[in-house]
Coordinates of C-alpha atoms in Angstrom, one line a residue:
M28 CA -87.6 -130.0 10.4
N29 CA -87.3 -130.1 14.1
S30 CA -85.2 -133.2 14.9
N31 CA -85.6 -132.8 18.6
H32 CA -88.5 -134.5 20.5
T33 CA -90.1 -131.3 21.7
M34 CA -91.0 -127.8 20.4
E35 CA -89.6 -124.7 22.0
W36 CA -91.5 -121.5 22.8
D37 CA -88.6 -119.4 21.8
R38 CA -88.9 -120.6 18.2
L39 CA -92.7 -121.1 18.2
I40 CA -93.3 -117.4 18.8
C41 CA -91.9 -115.7 15.7
D42 CA -92.8 -112.4 14.2
K43 CA -91.1 -113.1 10.8
R44 CA -93.6 -112.2 8.0
F45 CA -94.5 -114.7 5.3
G46 CA -93.3 -113.3 1.9
L47 CA -91.2 -110.6 3.7
E48 CA -88.6 -112.8 5.2
D49 CA -85.7 -110.6 4.2
Y50 CA -87.3 -107.5 5.5
H51 CA -88.1 -106.7 9.1
D52 CA -89.7 -103.4 9.7
A53 CA -88.9 -102.4 13.3
K54 CA -91.5 -99.6 13.4
P55 CA -91.6 -97.6 16.6
G56 CA -94.8 -97.6 18.5
V57 CA -96.9 -99.8 20.8
R58 CA -98.3 -102.2 18.3
S59 CA -96.5 -105.6 18.1
D60 CA -96.3 -107.4 14.7
F61 CA -99.0 -109.8 16.0
R62 CA -101.3 -106.9 16.8
R63 CA -100.7 -105.7 13.3
D64 CA -101.8 -109.1 12.1
Y65 CA -105.1 -108.6 14.0
D66 CA -105.6 -105.1 12.7
R67 CA -104.8 -106.2 9.1
L68 CA -107.4 -108.9 9.3
V69 CA -110.1 -106.5 10.6
F70 CA -109.6 -104.1 7.8
S71 CA -109.5 -106.8 5.0
S72 CA -112.3 -107.5 2.5
P73 CA -112.4 -111.2 3.2
F74 CA -113.1 -110.5 6.9
R75 CA -115.8 -108.0 6.1
R76 CA -117.5 -110.5 3.8
L77 CA -118.0 -112.8 6.7
Q78 CA -121.0 -110.6 7.8
N79 CA -123.0 -112.1 4.9
K80 CA -122.0 -115.7 5.4
T81 CA -124.1 -118.2 7.4
Q82 CA -122.9 -119.5 10.7
V83 CA -125.7 -122.0 11.5
F84 CA -129.0 -120.2 11.2
P85 CA -130.3 -118.2 8.2
L86 CA -128.9 -114.7 8.1
P87 CA -130.8 -112.4 10.5
G88 CA -134.3 -111.1 10.0
S89 CA -136.2 -109.5 12.9
I90 CA -134.2 -111.7 15.4
F91 CA -130.5 -111.3 15.3
V92 CA -128.4 -114.5 15.3
H93 CA -124.8 -115.0 14.6
N94 CA -123.1 -114.8 11.2
R95 CA -119.5 -115.7 10.5
L96 CA -118.3 -112.2 11.3
T97 CA -119.9 -111.9 14.7
H98 CA -118.8 -115.5 15.5
S99 CA -115.2 -114.7 14.6
I100 CA -115.1 -111.6 16.7
E101 CA -116.5 -113.4 19.7
V102 CA -114.0 -116.3 19.2
A103 CA -111.2 -113.7 19.2
C104 CA -112.4 -112.2 22.5
V105 CA -112.6 -115.6 24.1
G106 CA -109.3 -116.7 22.6
R107 CA -107.5 -113.6 23.9
S108 CA -108.9 -114.2 27.4
L109 CA -107.9 -117.9 27.3
A110 CA -104.4 -117.2 26.0
T111 CA -103.9 -114.4 28.6
E112 CA -104.6 -116.9 31.4
V113 CA -102.2 -119.4 29.8
S114 CA -99.4 -116.8 29.4
I115 CA -99.6 -115.7 33.0
I116 CA -99.0 -119.2 34.2
L117 CA -96.2 -119.9 31.6
R118 CA -94.5 -116.6 32.5
E119 CA -94.1 -117.9 36.0
R120 CA -92.9 -121.3 34.8
Y121 CA -90.3 -119.8 32.6
A122 CA -89.4 -116.7 34.6
D123 CA -85.7 -117.4 34.4
C124 CA -85.5 -117.8 30.6
P125 CA -84.1 -114.9 28.6
W126 CA -87.0 -115.2 26.1
V127 CA -89.8 -115.1 28.7
G128 CA -91.1 -111.8 27.4
K129 CA -92.2 -113.5 24.1
L130 CA -94.9 -115.3 26.1
D131 CA -96.7 -111.9 26.4
D132 CA -97.4 -112.2 22.7
I133 CA -99.5 -115.4 23.0
S134 CA -102.7 -113.5 23.5
E135 CA -102.2 -111.4 20.4
I136 CA -101.3 -114.4 18.2
V137 CA -104.3 -116.4 19.4
A138 CA -106.7 -113.4 18.9
A139 CA -105.4 -112.9 15.3
G140 CA -105.7 -116.6 14.7
C141 CA -109.2 -116.6 15.9
L142 CA -110.2 -113.8 13.6
A143 CA -108.7 -115.7 10.7
H144 CA -109.9 -119.2 11.4
D145 CA -113.1 -119.0 9.3
L146 CA -111.8 -116.8 6.4
G147 CA -111.6 -119.8 4.0
N148 CA -115.2 -121.0 4.6
P149 CA -117.5 -120.9 1.6
P150 CA -121.0 -119.5 1.7
F151 CA -123.9 -121.4 3.4
G152 CA -122.1 -122.6 6.5
H153 CA -120.3 -126.0 6.7
S154 CA -122.7 -127.3 4.1
G155 CA -120.8 -125.2 1.6
E156 CA -117.7 -127.2 2.2
K157 CA -119.6 -130.4 1.7
A158 CA -121.2 -129.1 -1.5
I159 CA -117.8 -128.4 -3.0
S160 CA -116.2 -131.7 -2.0
T161 CA -119.2 -133.7 -3.2
F162 CA -119.3 -131.9 -6.5
F163 CA -116.1 -133.7 -7.3
S164 CA -116.8 -137.0 -5.5
E165 CA -120.5 -137.4 -6.4
G166 CA -121.4 -134.7 -9.0
A167 CA -120.4 -133.4 -12.3
G168 CA -116.8 -133.0 -11.2
R169 CA -116.2 -136.7 -11.2
E170 CA -115.2 -136.7 -14.8
L171 CA -112.1 -134.7 -14.0
K172 CA -110.4 -137.3 -11.8
G173 CA -108.3 -138.8 -14.6
D174 CA -106.8 -135.4 -15.5
L175 CA -105.5 -134.7 -12.0
T176 CA -102.9 -136.2 -9.7
P177 CA -104.0 -138.2 -6.7
E178 CA -102.9 -135.4 -4.4
Q179 CA -104.9 -132.8 -6.4
W180 CA -107.9 -135.0 -6.5
A181 CA -107.7 -135.5 -2.7
D182 CA -107.6 -131.7 -2.2
L183 CA -110.8 -131.3 -4.2
T184 CA -112.8 -134.3 -2.8
H185 CA -111.9 -133.3 0.8
F186 CA -112.3 -129.5 0.3
E187 CA -111.7 -127.9 3.7
G188 CA -112.2 -124.3 4.9
N189 CA -109.2 -124.5 7.2
A190 CA -106.9 -125.3 4.3
N191 CA -108.6 -122.7 2.2
A192 CA -107.9 -120.1 4.9
F193 CA -104.2 -120.9 4.8
R194 CA -104.3 -120.5 1.0
L195 CA -106.2 -117.2 1.3
L196 CA -103.6 -115.8 3.7
T197 CA -100.5 -116.9 1.9
H198 CA -101.2 -117.2 -1.9
Q199 CA -100.1 -114.4 -4.2
F200 CA -103.3 -113.7 -6.2
N201 CA -103.0 -111.8 -9.5
G202 CA -102.0 -108.2 -8.8
R203 CA -101.3 -108.8 -5.1
R204 CA -98.0 -108.8 -3.2
P205 CA -95.9 -111.9 -2.5
G206 CA -96.9 -113.7 0.7
G207 CA -100.6 -112.8 0.4
F208 CA -101.5 -111.1 3.7
A209 CA -97.9 -111.2 4.8
M210 CA -98.9 -112.5 8.2
T211 CA -96.4 -113.5 10.9
Y212 CA -95.4 -117.2 10.8
S213 CA -96.8 -117.8 14.3
T214 CA -100.3 -116.4 13.4
L215 CA -100.3 -118.6 10.2
A216 CA -99.4 -121.7 12.1
S217 CA -102.1 -121.0 14.8
I218 CA -105.0 -121.5 12.4
V219 CA -103.8 -124.9 10.9
K220 CA -105.8 -127.4 13.0
Y221 CA -104.9 -130.4 10.8
P222 CA -101.2 -129.9 9.8
F223 CA -101.0 -132.6 7.2
E224 CA -101.8 -133.0 3.5
S225 CA -105.2 -134.0 2.0
T226 CA -104.2 -137.6 1.2
L227 CA -104.3 -138.2 5.0
A228 CA -107.7 -136.6 5.4
G229 CA -109.6 -139.9 5.7
N230 CA -113.3 -139.9 6.2
K231 CA -113.4 -136.7 8.2
N232 CA -112.4 -134.5 5.3
K233 CA -109.9 -132.7 7.5
F234 CA -106.5 -131.5 6.4
G235 CA -104.4 -128.3 6.7
F236 CA -103.1 -127.2 3.3
F237 CA -103.7 -127.8 -0.4
T238 CA -101.0 -129.3 -2.6
S239 CA -100.3 -125.8 -3.9
E240 CA -99.5 -124.5 -0.5
A241 CA -97.5 -127.5 0.8
E242 CA -94.1 -125.9 0.4
S243 CA -95.4 -122.7 2.1
F244 CA -96.6 -124.6 5.1
C245 CA -93.4 -126.6 5.3
R246 CA -91.5 -123.3 5.3
V247 CA -93.5 -122.0 8.2
A248 CA -93.3 -125.2 10.2
T249 CA -89.6 -125.5 9.7
E250 CA -88.9 -122.0 10.9
L251 CA -91.1 -122.5 14.0
G252 CA -89.5 -125.8 14.9
M253 CA -92.8 -127.8 14.6
L254 CA -92.2 -131.5 14.9
S255 CA -92.3 -133.5 11.6
K256 CA -94.4 -136.7 11.8
P257 CA -94.5 -138.2 8.3
G258 CA -97.5 -140.3 7.2
P259 CA -97.3 -144.0 6.4
Q260 CA -96.2 -143.3 2.8
G261 CA -94.0 -140.4 3.7
E262 CA -96.8 -137.9 3.4
M263 CA -96.2 -134.4 4.8
C264 CA -97.5 -134.3 8.4
Y265 CA -96.6 -132.2 11.4
A266 CA -97.5 -131.9 15.1
R267 CA -99.8 -129.0 15.8
H268 CA -98.4 -125.6 16.8
P269 CA -99.4 -125.5 20.5
L270 CA -101.4 -122.3 20.0
V271 CA -103.7 -124.1 17.6
Y272 CA -105.2 -125.8 20.7
L273 CA -106.2 -122.4 22.1
V274 CA -107.7 -121.1 18.9
E275 CA -109.6 -124.3 18.5
A276 CA -110.8 -124.3 22.1
A277 CA -112.1 -120.7 21.7
D278 CA -114.0 -121.7 18.6
D279 CA -115.4 -124.8 20.3
I280 CA -116.6 -122.8 23.3
C281 CA -118.2 -120.1 21.2
Y282 CA -120.0 -122.1 18.6
Q283 CA -121.4 -124.6 21.0
V284 CA -122.6 -122.1 23.6
M285 CA -123.7 -119.4 21.3
D286 CA -125.6 -121.8 19.0
I287 CA -127.7 -122.7 22.0
E288 CA -128.3 -119.1 22.9
D289 CA -129.3 -118.4 19.3
A290 CA -131.7 -121.4 19.3
H291 CA -133.3 -120.1 22.4
K292 CA -133.9 -116.7 20.9
L293 CA -135.4 -118.3 17.8
G294 CA -137.7 -120.5 20.0
L295 CA -136.1 -123.8 19.0
L296 CA -135.2 -124.3 22.7
T297 CA -137.2 -123.3 25.7
T298 CA -135.9 -121.4 28.7
A299 CA -136.8 -124.4 30.8
E300 CA -134.5 -126.6 28.6
V301 CA -131.5 -124.2 28.5
I302 CA -131.3 -123.1 32.2
P303 CA -130.6 -126.6 33.7
L304 CA -128.3 -127.3 30.7
F305 CA -126.1 -124.3 31.5
L306 CA -126.3 -124.7 35.3
S307 CA -124.9 -128.3 34.9
F308 CA -121.5 -126.7 34.3
F309 CA -121.4 -125.7 38.0
G310 CA -121.4 -127.2 41.5
P311 CA -124.5 -126.9 43.7
E312 CA -123.3 -123.8 45.6
R313 CA -122.4 -121.8 42.6
A314 CA -125.5 -122.9 40.7
A315 CA -127.7 -121.8 43.7
R316 CA -126.0 -118.3 43.7
M317 CA -126.6 -118.1 39.9
E318 CA -130.3 -118.9 40.3
R319 CA -130.6 -116.2 43.0
T320 CA -129.0 -113.7 40.6
M321 CA -131.5 -114.8 37.8
S322 CA -134.4 -114.3 40.2
H323 CA -133.9 -110.5 39.8
V324 CA -134.3 -110.6 36.1
D325 CA -137.6 -111.2 34.2
D326 CA -136.5 -111.3 30.6
P327 CA -135.8 -114.9 29.6
N328 CA -133.1 -113.8 27.1
E329 CA -131.3 -111.9 29.8
K330 CA -131.3 -114.9 32.0
I331 CA -129.8 -117.1 29.3
G332 CA -127.3 -114.3 28.4
Y333 CA -126.1 -114.2 32.0
L334 CA -125.8 -118.0 32.1
R335 CA -124.0 -118.1 28.8
S336 CA -121.3 -115.6 30.1
C337 CA -120.8 -117.8 33.2
V338 CA -120.4 -121.0 31.1
I339 CA -117.9 -119.3 28.8
G340 CA -115.9 -118.2 31.8
A341 CA -115.9 -121.7 33.3
L342 CA -114.8 -123.2 30.0
V343 CA -112.1 -120.7 29.5
G344 CA -110.7 -121.4 33.0
A345 CA -110.9 -125.2 32.4
C346 CA -109.2 -125.0 29.1
A347 CA -106.4 -122.8 30.4
E348 CA -105.8 -125.2 33.3
T349 CA -105.8 -128.1 30.9
F350 CA -103.4 -126.5 28.5
T351 CA -100.8 -125.6 31.1
A352 CA -101.2 -129.0 32.9
N353 CA -100.5 -130.8 29.6
E354 CA -97.9 -128.3 28.2
E355 CA -95.2 -130.9 28.1
T356 CA -97.3 -133.3 26.2
I357 CA -98.4 -130.6 23.8
L358 CA -94.9 -129.4 23.1
A359 CA -94.0 -133.1 22.4
G360 CA -96.8 -133.2 19.8
E361 CA -98.5 -136.0 21.7
L362 CA -101.8 -134.6 22.9
N363 CA -104.6 -136.3 21.0
G364 CA -107.9 -134.5 20.2
P365 CA -109.0 -131.0 21.0
L366 CA -108.4 -129.4 24.3
I367 CA -112.1 -129.5 25.2
D368 CA -111.8 -133.3 25.3
H369 CA -109.4 -133.1 28.2
I370 CA -111.0 -130.6 30.5
P371 CA -112.2 -131.7 34.0
D372 CA -115.2 -134.0 34.2
R373 CA -117.9 -131.5 35.2
E374 CA -117.2 -129.1 32.4
R375 CA -116.6 -131.8 29.8
E376 CA -119.9 -133.5 30.7
G377 CA -121.7 -130.1 30.5
Y378 CA -120.2 -129.5 27.1
R379 CA -121.2 -133.0 25.9
R380 CA -124.8 -132.3 27.0
C381 CA -124.8 -129.1 25.0
S382 CA -123.4 -130.9 21.9
D383 CA -126.0 -133.7 22.2
L384 CA -128.9 -131.2 22.4
A385 CA -127.5 -129.1 19.5
W386 CA -127.4 -132.2 17.2
D387 CA -130.9 -133.2 18.3
K388 CA -132.7 -129.9 18.1
I389 CA -130.5 -127.3 16.3
Y390 CA -128.5 -128.7 13.4
R391 CA -131.4 -130.7 12.0
A392 CA -133.9 -127.8 12.4
G393 CA -136.0 -127.1 9.4
D394 CA -134.5 -123.6 8.6
V395 CA -131.0 -125.0 9.0
V396 CA -131.7 -127.9 6.6
D397 CA -133.3 -125.5 4.1
I398 CA -130.1 -123.5 4.0
E399 CA -128.1 -126.6 3.4
L400 CA -130.3 -127.8 0.6
A401 CA -130.4 -124.4 -1.1
G402 CA -126.7 -123.8 -0.6
T403 CA -125.8 -127.2 -2.0
M404 CA -127.9 -126.6 -5.1
I405 CA -126.5 -123.1 -5.6
I406 CA -122.8 -124.0 -5.1
S407 CA -123.1 -127.1 -7.3
F408 CA -124.6 -125.1 -10.1
L409 CA -122.0 -122.3 -9.9
M410 CA -119.2 -124.8 -9.7
E411 CA -120.4 -126.7 -12.8
K412 CA -120.8 -123.5 -14.9
L413 CA -117.6 -121.9 -13.8
I414 CA -115.4 -125.0 -14.2
H415 CA -116.9 -125.6 -17.7
A416 CA -116.0 -122.0 -18.5
V417 CA -112.4 -122.2 -17.4
R418 CA -111.9 -125.5 -19.3
F419 CA -113.4 -124.2 -22.5
P420 CA -112.8 -120.4 -22.4
G421 CA -113.2 -119.9 -26.1
L422 CA -117.0 -120.5 -26.0
N423 CA -119.2 -117.5 -26.1
Y424 CA -121.0 -118.3 -22.8
S425 CA -117.7 -119.0 -21.2
Q426 CA -116.3 -115.6 -22.2
L427 CA -119.4 -113.9 -20.8
L428 CA -119.3 -115.8 -17.5
L429 CA -115.5 -115.4 -17.0
S430 CA -115.9 -111.6 -17.5
K431 CA -117.7 -111.6 -14.2
V432 CA -114.9 -113.3 -12.3
P433 CA -112.6 -110.9 -10.4
K434 CA -109.2 -110.4 -12.1
Q435 CA -107.3 -111.6 -9.0
Y436 CA -108.3 -115.2 -9.7
D437 CA -106.1 -117.0 -12.3
V438 CA -108.7 -118.5 -14.6
N439 CA -106.1 -118.6 -17.3
S440 CA -103.7 -120.8 -15.3
P441 CA -101.7 -123.2 -17.5
T442 CA -102.9 -126.3 -15.5
L443 CA -106.3 -127.7 -15.0
Y444 CA -105.7 -127.8 -11.2
G445 CA -104.8 -124.1 -11.3
K446 CA -108.0 -123.3 -13.2
I447 CA -110.1 -125.3 -10.8
Q448 CA -108.5 -123.6 -7.9
A449 CA -109.3 -120.2 -9.4
V450 CA -113.0 -121.3 -9.4
L451 CA -112.7 -122.4 -5.8
D452 CA -111.1 -119.2 -4.8
H453 CA -114.0 -117.3 -6.4
V454 CA -116.8 -119.4 -5.1
S455 CA -115.5 -119.8 -1.6
G456 CA -115.0 -116.0 -1.3
M457 CA -118.7 -115.4 -2.2
T458 CA -121.2 -114.3 0.4
D459 CA -124.5 -116.1 0.7
V460 CA -126.2 -113.1 -0.8
Y461 CA -123.8 -112.8 -3.8
A462 CA -123.9 -116.5 -4.5
L463 CA -127.7 -116.5 -4.5
D464 CA -127.9 -113.4 -6.7
L465 CA -125.4 -114.9 -9.2
Y466 CA -127.4 -118.1 -9.3
R467 CA -130.6 -116.2 -10.0
R468 CA -128.9 -114.1 -12.7
L469 CA -127.5 -117.1 -14.5
N470 CA -130.9 -118.7 -14.5
G471 CA -132.6 -115.6 -15.8
M472 CA -134.5 -114.9 -12.5
N473 CA -133.1 -111.5 -11.7
L474 CA -133.1 -109.7 -15.1
K475 CA -134.3 -106.1 -15.2
I476 CA -135.9 -105.6 -18.6
E477 CA -137.7 -102.3 -19.3
N478 CA -140.5 -102.0 -21.9

């Protein structure tokens, strides 16, 4: 634990690899270890599966909208730009420090963290997380409470994609190498938005690591000198790694702005609604110049695309300025809330208007709610069947069902919690398409029977 009152960049930027602590491969070449993190994620199966996971709207038909894959790629682009702006300022600030060269790695760490930030999300968008947690708090999983510790029960009833991403990247699944993805410590820390255990999740269902990965996170946090801030009962809790603020800001910028552009393409929002909304991020002179630029374009989608790029640029600049202005507070672990809450008034008010409109006209749209309803039913059904199978593996139906579970998941774990985690690993790794197909097959809807 860091006993000082502030974190230090020299420790926070660390290319030690999780699970390979005793081995550092000083390979020649131009790729840093953080760039290798990024490339390793791009070529991984969990990352590719994001292409068939819902972001907000149903997966694309004739009109392309974002899925988890395209969202993650865009977040990485924005995160790299944001982090580059920050690192330029920090390099000037710490020009006389012997470790100043480490600050050049910030952009690569943030880009990799952005790619990884949604890896742990289950199918069917954020409703998938809710479906899993409520399966235990409201559904058939309630009967298991007495067989689990309070910490394990909190993990399940507050299931969180962020914590699941940390598990996915660090856990040694059957047949895999120690350390999971063997990512660098700094990249791992950059994705943990809520660096505390599930018993501190409260009503927001937010926490950073499952009980099974608590020791792993503690190891990362200690190595990086992250500040320890124990909970009221001594619960494990840390201050955020500073780069979390940049990963989170890139995500906030992309999902809010891109959801509105997608809604416009789908006809849920009119051009007349979106143009003034996006122009509100700018002063009168800049807005007038942007309107003159748009006058040369007839395609409404092109107009909105142009404005979207301007808004993202404005928010990136505002977040970079806010991060560097509050660097001391961030390093002391004392900045409350996301970076977007602290940006200048004009940009913050514009972002708030986008958020309000999104809640009113996007997230309660019919197609979005239909996905949530179907996703909740599908995930609840799969959870019930799979958990029953791992609890009673000797039954004929259980044996048949478990034969379809990939061998990397430890369905034969000696503990109930371990068996349930194997189910969660399997279900959360499913794509929307696979989960729907399995649901249909288990209900006899997709059988191919020849005469």
